[in-house]
CSV table of C-alpha atoms and ligand atoms in Angstrom, one decimal:
chain,number,residue,atom,x,y,z
A,60,UNK,CA,-0.1,0.2,0.2
A,61,UNK,CA,2.8,2.7,1.2
A,62,UNK,CA,5.0,1.9,-1.8
A,63,UNK,CA,2.4,2.4,-3.7
A,64,UNK,CA,1.1,6.0,-2.5
A,65,UNK,CA,4.8,6.8,-2.4
A,66,UNK,CA,5.1,5.7,-6.0
A,67,UNK,CA,1.8,7.7,-7.1
A,68,UNK,CA,3.4,10.5,-5.4
A,69,UNK,CA,6.0,10.9,-7.4
A,70,UNK,CA,4.6,10.1,-10.5
A,71,UNK,CA,2.1,13.2,-10.0
A,72,UNK,CA,4.7,15.7,-10.2
A,73,UNK,CA,5.4,14.3,-13.6
A,74,UNK,CA,8.7,16.7,-13.2
A,75,UNK,CA,11.7,14.9,-14.4
A,76,UNK,CA,13.0,11.6,-14.3
A,77,UNK,CA,14.9,12.7,-11.9
A,78,UNK,CA,12.7,13.0,-9.6
A,79,UNK,CA,11.4,9.6,-9.9
A,80,UNK,CA,14.9,8.1,-9.0
A,81,UNK,CA,14.7,10.5,-6.0
A,82,UNK,CA,11.7,9.6,-4.8
A,83,UNK,CA,12.8,5.5,-4.8
A,84,UNK,CA,15.4,6.5,-2.9
A,85,UNK,CA,13.1,8.2,-0.3
A,86,UNK,CA,10.5,5.1,-0.5
A,87,UNK,CA,13.1,2.1,0.2
A,88,UNK,CA,15.2,4.1,2.5
A,89,UNK,CA,12.2,5.2,4.6
A,90,UNK,CA,14.1,5.1,8.0
A,91,UNK,CA,17.0,6.8,6.0
A,92,UNK,CA,20.1,7.8,7.2
A,93,UNK,CA,21.6,11.3,6.8
A,94,UNK,CA,22.7,11.0,3.6
A,95,UNK,CA,19.4,10.3,2.2
A,96,UNK,CA,18.5,13.5,4.2
A,97,UNK,CA,20.5,15.7,2.3
A,98,UNK,CA,20.1,14.0,-0.7
A,99,UNK,CA,16.3,15.2,-0.5
A,100,UNK,CA,16.6,18.4,1.1
A,101,UNK,CA,18.8,19.3,-1.7
A,102,UNK,CA,16.1,18.3,-3.9
A,103,UNK,CA,13.4,20.7,-2.2
A,104,UNK,CA,14.7,23.8,-4.4
A,105,UNK,CA,15.1,22.1,-7.2
A,106,UNK,CA,10.9,20.1,-6.8
A,107,UNK,CA,9.3,22.9,-5.0
A,108,UNK,CA,6.0,21.9,-3.7
A,109,UNK,CA,6.4,18.0,-4.3
A,110,UNK,CA,9.1,17.2,-1.6
A,111,UNK,CA,7.4,18.4,1.1
A,112,UNK,CA,4.6,16.8,0.2
A,113,UNK,CA,5.4,12.8,1.0
A,114,UNK,CA,6.6,13.7,4.2
A,115,UNK,CA,3.8,15.3,5.6
A,116,UNK,CA,1.2,12.8,3.4
A,117,UNK,CA,2.0,9.5,4.3
A,118,UNK,CA,1.3,9.5,8.0
A,119,UNK,CA,0.1,6.0,7.3
A,120,UNK,CA,-4.0,6.8,7.9
A,121,UNK,CA,-5.2,6.1,4.6
A,122,UNK,CA,-7.1,3.2,5.9
A,123,UNK,CA,-8.8,4.9,9.2
A,124,UNK,CA,-9.2,7.6,6.9
A,125,UNK,CA,-11.2,6.1,4.0
A,126,UNK,CA,-13.5,4.1,6.4
A,127,UNK,CA,-15.0,7.2,8.5
A,128,UNK,CA,-15.1,9.1,5.0
A,129,UNK,CA,-17.2,6.8,3.3
A,130,UNK,CA,-19.7,6.3,6.7
A,131,UNK,CA,-20.1,10.0,6.6
A,132,UNK,CA,-20.9,10.1,2.9
A,133,UNK,CA,-24.1,7.8,3.5
A,134,UNK,CA,-24.9,9.7,6.9
A,135,UNK,CA,-26.9,12.4,5.2
A,136,UNK,CA,-29.4,10.1,4.0
A,137,UNK,CA,-30.8,10.4,7.8
A,138,UNK,CA,-32.8,7.2,8.5
A,139,UNK,CA,-37.0,8.3,8.7
A,140,UNK,CA,-38.6,9.6,12.0
A,141,UNK,CA,-41.6,8.3,13.3
A,142,UNK,CA,-45.0,10.5,14.3
A,143,UNK,CA,-45.9,11.2,17.6
A,144,UNK,CA,-49.0,10.0,18.7
A,145,UNK,CA,-51.4,13.3,17.7
A,146,UNK,CA,-51.2,16.3,20.0
A,147,UNK,CA,-53.6,19.0,21.1
A,148,UNK,CA,-53.6,21.5,18.1
A,149,UNK,CA,-52.5,24.1,20.3
A,150,UNK,CA,-49.3,22.2,20.1
A,151,UNK,CA,-48.9,22.7,16.6
A,152,UNK,CA,-47.8,26.7,15.8
A,153,UNK,CA,-45.8,29.1,17.6
A,154,UNK,CA,-43.9,32.7,16.6
A,155,UNK,CA,-40.6,33.7,16.2
A,156,UNK,CA,-39.7,37.8,16.3
A,157,UNK,CA,-37.0,39.6,14.7
A,158,UNK,CA,-36.3,43.0,14.1
A,159,UNK,CA,-33.4,44.9,12.6
A,160,UNK,CA,-30.9,42.7,13.3
A,161,UNK,CA,-29.9,39.7,12.2
A,162,UNK,CA,-31.2,37.0,15.3
A,163,UNK,CA,-34.6,34.9,15.3
A,164,UNK,CA,-36.1,35.0,18.7
A,165,UNK,CA,-36.2,32.6,19.9
A,166,UNK,CA,-33.6,30.4,17.8
A,167,UNK,CA,-34.8,26.9,18.5
A,168,UNK,CA,-38.1,25.6,18.0
A,169,UNK,CA,-39.8,22.2,19.1
A,170,UNK,CA,-42.1,20.8,16.6
A,171,UNK,CA,-43.9,17.5,18.0
A,172,UNK,CA,-43.7,14.7,15.8
A,173,UNK,CA,-47.8,14.3,16.4
A,174,UNK,CA,-48.4,17.3,14.6
A,175,UNK,CA,-49.9,17.1,10.9
A,176,UNK,CA,-49.0,20.6,10.2
A,177,UNK,CA,-47.1,23.0,12.3
A,178,UNK,CA,-48.0,26.9,11.8
A,179,UNK,CA,-44.8,28.7,12.1
A,180,UNK,CA,-45.4,33.3,12.2
A,181,UNK,CA,-42.7,35.5,11.9
A,182,UNK,CA,-43.5,38.8,13.6
A,183,UNK,CA,-40.6,41.6,12.0
A,184,UNK,CA,-40.6,43.9,15.3
A,185,UNK,CA,-38.3,46.2,13.9
A,186,UNK,CA,-38.6,49.7,12.2
A,187,UNK,CA,-36.5,49.7,8.9
A,188,UNK,CA,-38.3,48.4,5.3
A,189,UNK,CA,-38.5,45.3,3.5
A,190,UNK,CA,-36.2,46.7,1.3
A,191,UNK,CA,-33.5,47.2,3.7
A,192,UNK,CA,-34.0,44.4,6.3
A,193,UNK,CA,-36.4,41.7,5.2
A,194,UNK,CA,-36.8,39.2,6.6
A,195,UNK,CA,-38.8,36.0,5.9
A,196,UNK,CA,-39.0,32.0,7.0
A,197,UNK,CA,-37.2,29.6,5.2
A,198,UNK,CA,-37.6,25.9,6.4
A,199,UNK,CA,-34.9,23.5,4.8
A,200,UNK,CA,-32.1,21.0,6.3
A,201,UNK,CA,-29.3,22.9,8.0
A,202,UNK,CA,-26.4,21.6,6.1
A,203,UNK,CA,-28.5,22.8,3.0
A,204,UNK,CA,-28.6,26.5,4.0
A,205,UNK,CA,-25.9,27.9,2.4
A,206,UNK,CA,-26.6,26.3,-0.7
A,207,UNK,CA,-30.2,27.2,-1.1
A,208,UNK,CA,-29.8,31.1,0.0
A,209,UNK,CA,-26.8,31.2,-2.9
A,210,UNK,CA,-29.7,29.6,-5.0
A,211,UNK,CA,-32.0,32.4,-3.7
A,212,UNK,CA,-29.8,35.6,-4.8
A,213,UNK,CA,-31.4,35.1,-7.9
A,214,UNK,CA,-34.7,34.5,-7.1
A,215,UNK,CA,-35.0,37.9,-6.3
A,216,UNK,CA,-37.7,40.1,-3.9
A,217,UNK,CA,-40.2,39.5,-6.7
A,218,UNK,CA,-39.7,35.4,-5.6
A,219,UNK,CA,-39.2,36.3,-1.8
A,220,UNK,CA,-35.8,35.0,-2.0
A,221,UNK,CA,-36.1,31.6,-2.8
A,222,UNK,CA,-35.7,29.8,-6.1
A,223,UNK,CA,-39.4,28.3,-6.3
A,224,UNK,CA,-37.6,24.7,-8.2
A,225,UNK,CA,-35.6,24.2,-5.3
A,226,UNK,CA,-36.3,20.8,-4.0
A,227,UNK,CA,-34.5,21.3,-0.6
A,228,UNK,CA,-37.0,23.8,0.7
A,229,UNK,CA,-39.9,22.8,2.8
A,230,UNK,CA,-41.2,26.0,3.3
A,231,UNK,CA,-41.0,29.2,3.0
A,232,UNK,CA,-43.5,32.4,3.6
A,233,UNK,CA,-43.0,35.7,2.0
A,234,UNK,CA,-40.7,39.1,2.9
A,235,UNK,CA,-41.7,41.0,5.1
A,236,UNK,CA,-40.4,44.3,6.5
A,237,UNK,CA,-40.8,46.3,10.1
A,238,UNK,CA,-44.2,45.7,11.8
A,239,UNK,CA,-45.3,42.5,8.9
A,240,UNK,CA,-45.8,39.2,10.2
A,241,UNK,CA,-46.2,36.3,7.3
A,242,UNK,CA,-46.2,32.4,8.2
A,243,UNK,CA,-45.3,29.1,6.9
A,244,UNK,CA,-47.3,26.1,7.0
A,245,UNK,CA,-44.8,23.0,7.6
A,246,UNK,CA,-45.9,19.7,6.3
A,247,UNK,CA,-44.2,18.3,9.4
A,248,UNK,CA,-44.5,14.3,7.2
A,249,UNK,CA,-41.5,16.1,5.3
A,250,UNK,CA,-39.1,17.0,8.2
A,251,UNK,CA,-39.8,13.4,9.5
A,252,UNK,CA,-39.6,11.5,6.2
A,253,UNK,CA,-36.3,13.7,5.5
A,254,UNK,CA,-34.9,11.6,9.0
A,255,UNK,CA,-34.8,15.2,11.0
A,256,UNK,CA,-31.4,18.1,11.3
A,257,UNK,CA,-34.4,21.0,9.8
A,258,UNK,CA,-34.0,24.7,10.6
A,259,UNK,CA,-35.2,28.0,9.9
A,260,UNK,CA,-33.3,30.6,8.4
A,261,UNK,CA,-33.9,34.3,6.5
A,262,UNK,CA,-33.0,34.4,3.0
A,263,UNK,CA,-32.8,37.9,2.4
A,264,UNK,CA,-29.7,38.3,0.6
A,265,UNK,CA,-26.7,38.4,3.3
A,266,UNK,CA,-28.5,37.0,6.4
A,267,UNK,CA,-29.0,33.6,6.0
A,268,UNK,CA,-25.6,33.2,7.6
A,269,UNK,CA,-26.4,34.8,11.0
A,270,UNK,CA,-30.6,34.1,10.9
A,271,UNK,CA,-31.4,30.9,11.2
A,272,UNK,CA,-32.8,29.2,13.9
A,273,UNK,CA,-32.5,25.0,15.1
A,274,UNK,CA,-36.5,22.6,14.5
A,275,UNK,CA,-36.3,19.9,17.5
A,276,UNK,CA,-38.7,17.3,16.2
A,277,UNK,CA,-40.3,16.5,19.9
B,584,LIG,CO1,-33.5,38.4,7.5
């Protein structure tokens, strides 16, 4: 394995035949003497960044790194969450406030798993107009916020800064300015089917990074 990696790294720079020879030395005498050390130092100016790489990268971890990486790439497809027993409809709505700053109050929200739909209302308690300090509510996976927000820029104010075709978006509201309110109806079955990890955020340009809150399925 390691021999293979070393040779690959040697080939990658593709530089000179001289390089290949040098790498051959390096790999075959891993526990090296002073001679080899000097030899590789002498090569540094010629090879530039190529030499530091072989020493930095072969920490013999590759097999360990690969296993977690494979698990991590599977992780996004979270297992569905079971619905809860039906709950009092009074538990299936809530309100969040946002003023003339980039924050939601409260910054997290509990949604009972027994709600069929959950209505979330945004109250803009600020004074600034919608063109300056617009806020909305967009529901998506927390991990997708940055991508959805980027995609929303092109949608513009006429589409309330949400690209209509973005399937990562579970629900969205209109954008409101100071004194306004807006609400979204969230299909709780979608949150459960997606396995949780959802958040609410504001897709007004520049707001998504700070204006976001967590959705906890209870
Ligand atoms: Co906002």
